[in-house]
Every structure is written in structure tokens, then in C-alpha cells.
Short mmCIF file of C-alpha atoms and ligand atoms in Angstrom, two decimals:
data_model
loop_
_atom_site.label_atom_id
_atom_site.label_comp_id
_atom_site.label_asym_id
_atom_site.label_seq_id
_atom_site.Cartn_x
_atom_site.Cartn_y
_atom_site.Cartn_z
CA MET D 13 195.50 -32.02 -22.87
CA GLY D 14 192.02 -33.15 -23.87
CA GLY D 15 193.18 -36.77 -23.67
CA VAL D 16 196.20 -36.16 -25.90
CA ASP D 17 199.81 -36.42 -24.69
CA VAL D 18 201.72 -33.24 -25.55
CA PRO D 19 205.46 -33.97 -25.52
CA ALA D 20 207.76 -31.48 -23.78
CA ASP D 21 208.98 -28.63 -26.01
CA SER D 22 206.16 -29.20 -28.50
CA LYS D 23 204.89 -26.23 -30.40
CA ILE D 24 201.12 -25.93 -30.26
CA CYS D 25 198.75 -23.72 -32.20
CA VAL D 26 195.72 -22.42 -30.33
CA MET D 27 192.68 -22.32 -32.58
CA TRP D 28 190.51 -19.58 -31.07
CA GLY D 29 187.88 -20.13 -33.73
CA SER D 30 187.13 -23.63 -32.49
CA ALA D 31 186.57 -22.69 -28.84
CA ASN D 32 182.82 -22.22 -29.13
CA ARG D 33 182.37 -25.16 -31.52
CA ASP D 34 183.11 -27.92 -29.04
CA SER D 35 180.44 -30.56 -29.59
CA ASP D 36 181.08 -31.90 -26.06
CA LEU D 37 179.80 -28.57 -24.69
CA PHE D 38 177.32 -27.30 -27.26
CA GLU D 39 174.45 -29.01 -29.00
CA ARG D 40 174.58 -28.36 -32.75
CA PRO D 41 177.77 -26.26 -32.31
CA ASN D 42 177.94 -25.15 -35.94
CA GLN D 43 174.41 -23.83 -36.05
CA PHE D 44 173.76 -20.18 -35.27
CA ASP D 45 170.96 -20.25 -32.71
CA ILE D 46 170.05 -16.93 -31.19
CA THR D 47 167.63 -18.69 -28.83
CA ARG D 48 170.33 -20.63 -26.98
CA ASP D 49 169.88 -20.43 -23.22
CA LEU D 50 171.58 -17.18 -22.16
CA ASP D 51 172.94 -18.34 -18.80
CA GLU D 52 174.28 -21.52 -20.32
CA ARG D 53 175.80 -19.58 -23.23
CA LYS D 54 177.54 -17.05 -20.97
CA ARG D 55 178.87 -19.81 -18.76
CA LYS D 56 180.36 -21.74 -21.67
CA SER D 57 181.19 -19.10 -24.28
CA LEU D 58 184.87 -18.27 -24.68
CA SER D 59 184.31 -15.34 -27.07
CA PHE D 60 185.51 -12.88 -24.46
CA GLY D 61 188.17 -15.10 -22.95
CA GLY D 62 187.98 -16.18 -19.31
CA GLY D 63 189.52 -15.93 -15.89
CA ILE D 64 191.61 -12.98 -14.79
CA HIS D 65 192.13 -11.67 -18.34
CA ARG D 66 188.50 -11.92 -19.39
CA CYS D 67 187.62 -9.07 -21.76
CA MET D 68 186.89 -5.83 -19.91
CA GLY D 69 184.87 -4.57 -22.87
CA ALA D 70 182.44 -7.52 -22.95
CA PRO D 71 179.40 -5.67 -21.50
CA LEU D 72 180.01 -2.68 -23.83
CA SER D 73 180.41 -4.96 -26.86
CA ARG D 74 177.23 -6.89 -26.02
CA MET D 75 175.30 -3.63 -25.63
CA GLU D 76 176.67 -2.26 -28.93
CA ILE D 77 175.74 -5.34 -30.96
CA ARG D 78 172.28 -5.42 -29.37
CA VAL D 79 171.69 -1.78 -30.42
CA VAL D 80 173.00 -2.46 -33.97
CA VAL D 81 170.81 -5.55 -34.48
CA GLU D 82 167.71 -3.98 -32.91
CA GLU D 83 168.02 -0.79 -34.97
CA ARG D 84 168.69 -2.67 -38.23
CA LEU D 85 165.68 -4.92 -37.68
CA ARG D 86 163.49 -1.98 -36.66
CA ARG D 87 164.42 0.12 -39.71
CA ILE D 88 164.71 -2.64 -42.35
CA PRO D 89 162.92 -5.73 -41.06
CA GLU D 90 162.81 -7.66 -44.36
CA PHE D 91 165.98 -8.90 -46.01
CA GLU D 92 167.32 -11.98 -47.78
CA GLU D 93 170.66 -13.43 -48.86
CA TYR D 94 171.18 -12.84 -52.55
CA GLN D 95 174.53 -14.57 -53.15
CA PRO D 96 176.14 -17.67 -51.65
CA ARG D 97 178.12 -16.99 -48.50
CA VAL D 98 181.87 -16.57 -48.83
CA PRO D 99 183.71 -18.36 -46.01
CA TYR D 100 186.56 -16.68 -44.17
CA PRO D 101 189.70 -17.92 -45.94
CA TYR D 102 191.96 -18.68 -42.95
CA ALA D 103 191.75 -21.50 -40.41
CA THR D 104 192.14 -19.19 -37.39
CA LEU D 105 188.53 -18.01 -37.45
CA ILE D 106 185.31 -19.73 -38.50
CA GLY D 107 182.61 -17.75 -40.22
CA ASP D 108 181.69 -15.75 -43.26
CA ASP D 109 184.07 -13.32 -44.93
CA HIS D 110 181.18 -11.84 -46.90
CA LEU D 111 177.47 -12.04 -46.34
CA TYR D 112 175.43 -10.46 -49.13
CA LEU D 113 172.04 -9.25 -47.96
CA ALA D 114 169.37 -7.52 -49.99
CA TRP D 115 166.96 -5.26 -48.11
CA LEU D 116 163.42 -5.94 -49.25
CA CYS D 117 161.59 -2.65 -49.53
CA GLU D 118 158.07 -2.02 -50.79
C1 HEM K 5 183.28 -8.18 -29.94
C2 HEM K 5 184.27 -7.45 -29.37
C3 HEM K 5 185.33 -8.03 -28.48
C4 HEM K 5 185.81 -9.29 -28.39
C5 HEM K 5 185.37 -10.55 -29.18
C6 HEM K 5 186.86 -9.28 -27.38
C7 HEM K 5 187.58 -10.40 -26.99
C8 HEM K 5 188.54 -10.39 -25.99
C9 HEM K 5 189.25 -11.55 -25.52
C10 HEM K 5 189.10 -12.98 -26.06
C11 HEM K 5 190.08 -11.16 -24.52
C12 HEM K 5 191.01 -12.05 -23.68
C13 HEM K 5 192.40 -12.09 -24.27
C14 HEM K 5 193.32 -12.97 -23.46
O1 HEM K 5 192.87 -13.83 -22.68
O2 HEM K 5 194.53 -12.80 -23.57
C15 HEM K 5 189.91 -9.73 -24.37
C16 HEM K 5 190.60 -8.95 -23.46
C17 HEM K 5 190.42 -7.60 -23.28
N1 HEM K 5 189.49 -6.81 -23.92
FE1 HEM K 5 188.21 -7.41 -25.37
N2 HEM K 5 186.99 -8.01 -26.88
C18 HEM K 5 186.07 -7.21 -27.52
C19 HEM K 5 185.86 -5.87 -27.30
C20 HEM K 5 186.51 -5.09 -26.37
C21 HEM K 5 186.23 -3.68 -26.12
C22 HEM K 5 185.18 -2.84 -26.86
C23 HEM K 5 187.09 -3.27 -25.14
C24 HEM K 5 187.26 -1.93 -24.49
C25 HEM K 5 186.36 -0.96 -24.53
C26 HEM K 5 187.90 -4.42 -24.78
C27 HEM K 5 188.87 -4.41 -23.82
C28 HEM K 5 189.62 -5.51 -23.44
C29 HEM K 5 190.67 -5.48 -22.45
C30 HEM K 5 191.16 -4.24 -21.67
C31 HEM K 5 191.18 -6.78 -22.35
C32 HEM K 5 192.32 -7.27 -21.45
C33 HEM K 5 191.79 -7.71 -20.11
C34 HEM K 5 192.94 -8.24 -19.26
O3 HEM K 5 193.95 -8.68 -19.80
O4 HEM K 5 192.78 -8.22 -18.04
N3 HEM K 5 187.51 -5.50 -25.54
N4 HEM K 5 188.96 -9.28 -25.25
#
């Protein structure tokens, strides 16, 4: 698997959080880049699984997050981080546990 021999009866741990961080597939895999090519991203992204069990809620989830982000940006367009990010404490997922944002209002 991936060039590594896995002996029979081995126990393996699937790290879902690393699936979209494969530097063989993604340039700058650890950098959030909202401008990544959409077709390429959909083709490679494993966020919603793949194959016969691919997430049935993927289109709904994509629509929901688009509405949330668009509405937040429309209502409160200016914000900044006001404390260092707090990483998620377990190895199963990669990301922030807390993200402190301050809305900048006039
Ligand atoms: C950001 C939100 C979501 C993420 C990241 C996500 C992720 C996933 C993943 C990775 C799988 C595949 C699991 C596997 O291969 O065993 C899956 C399956 C599934 N998801 Fe989602 N999901 C999300 C939201 C939703 C929503 C909102 C619904 C329903 C309205 C939904 C319904 C399903 C169903 C029914 C399956 C099973 C499909 C099958 O086994 O054929 N998901 N999801």
C-alpha cells in the first residue's frame, strides 16, 4: 500500500485527516487556498468519501457552507484574528479547535 508492505493480519489506522494533505496530489497541501481549481479539487478531494459510498449529502453541505460564508461576509465583511489559533488536539483530524475572530465594526 503506497509502496509499503503491509503484513497479513496487521492492524492499520486510517487517518482521514491526512487524505487531502497528500503532497503528491496537492500543491502546498497545508495551505488553505479558496482559489484552487474547482474541477481539480472535486476530482481529488476525499472530504466526502468516494465510490459507491460517496456522501449523499455532499451537494447539500456545499450549498449550506456557501450560504453561511456568503451571508457572513455580506453582513460583517471586516474581521481579524485576535488570539493565536488553537489546534485540534487529536491526530485524527487536522485543523483548528478554536479560531478567535473579532468583527471590525465602525
Ligand atoms: C460537511 C458535511 C459532511 C461531510 C464532511 C460528510 C462526509 C461523508 C463521508 C466521508 C462519507 C463516506 C463514508 C464512507 O465511505 O464510509 C459520507 C457518507 C454519507 N453521507 Fe455525508 N458528509 C457530510 C454531510 C452529510 C449530510 C448533510 C448528509 C445528509 C443530508 C449526509 C449523508 C450521507 C450519507 C447517507 C452517506 C452514506 C452514503 C453511502 O454509504 O452510500 N452527509 N459522508
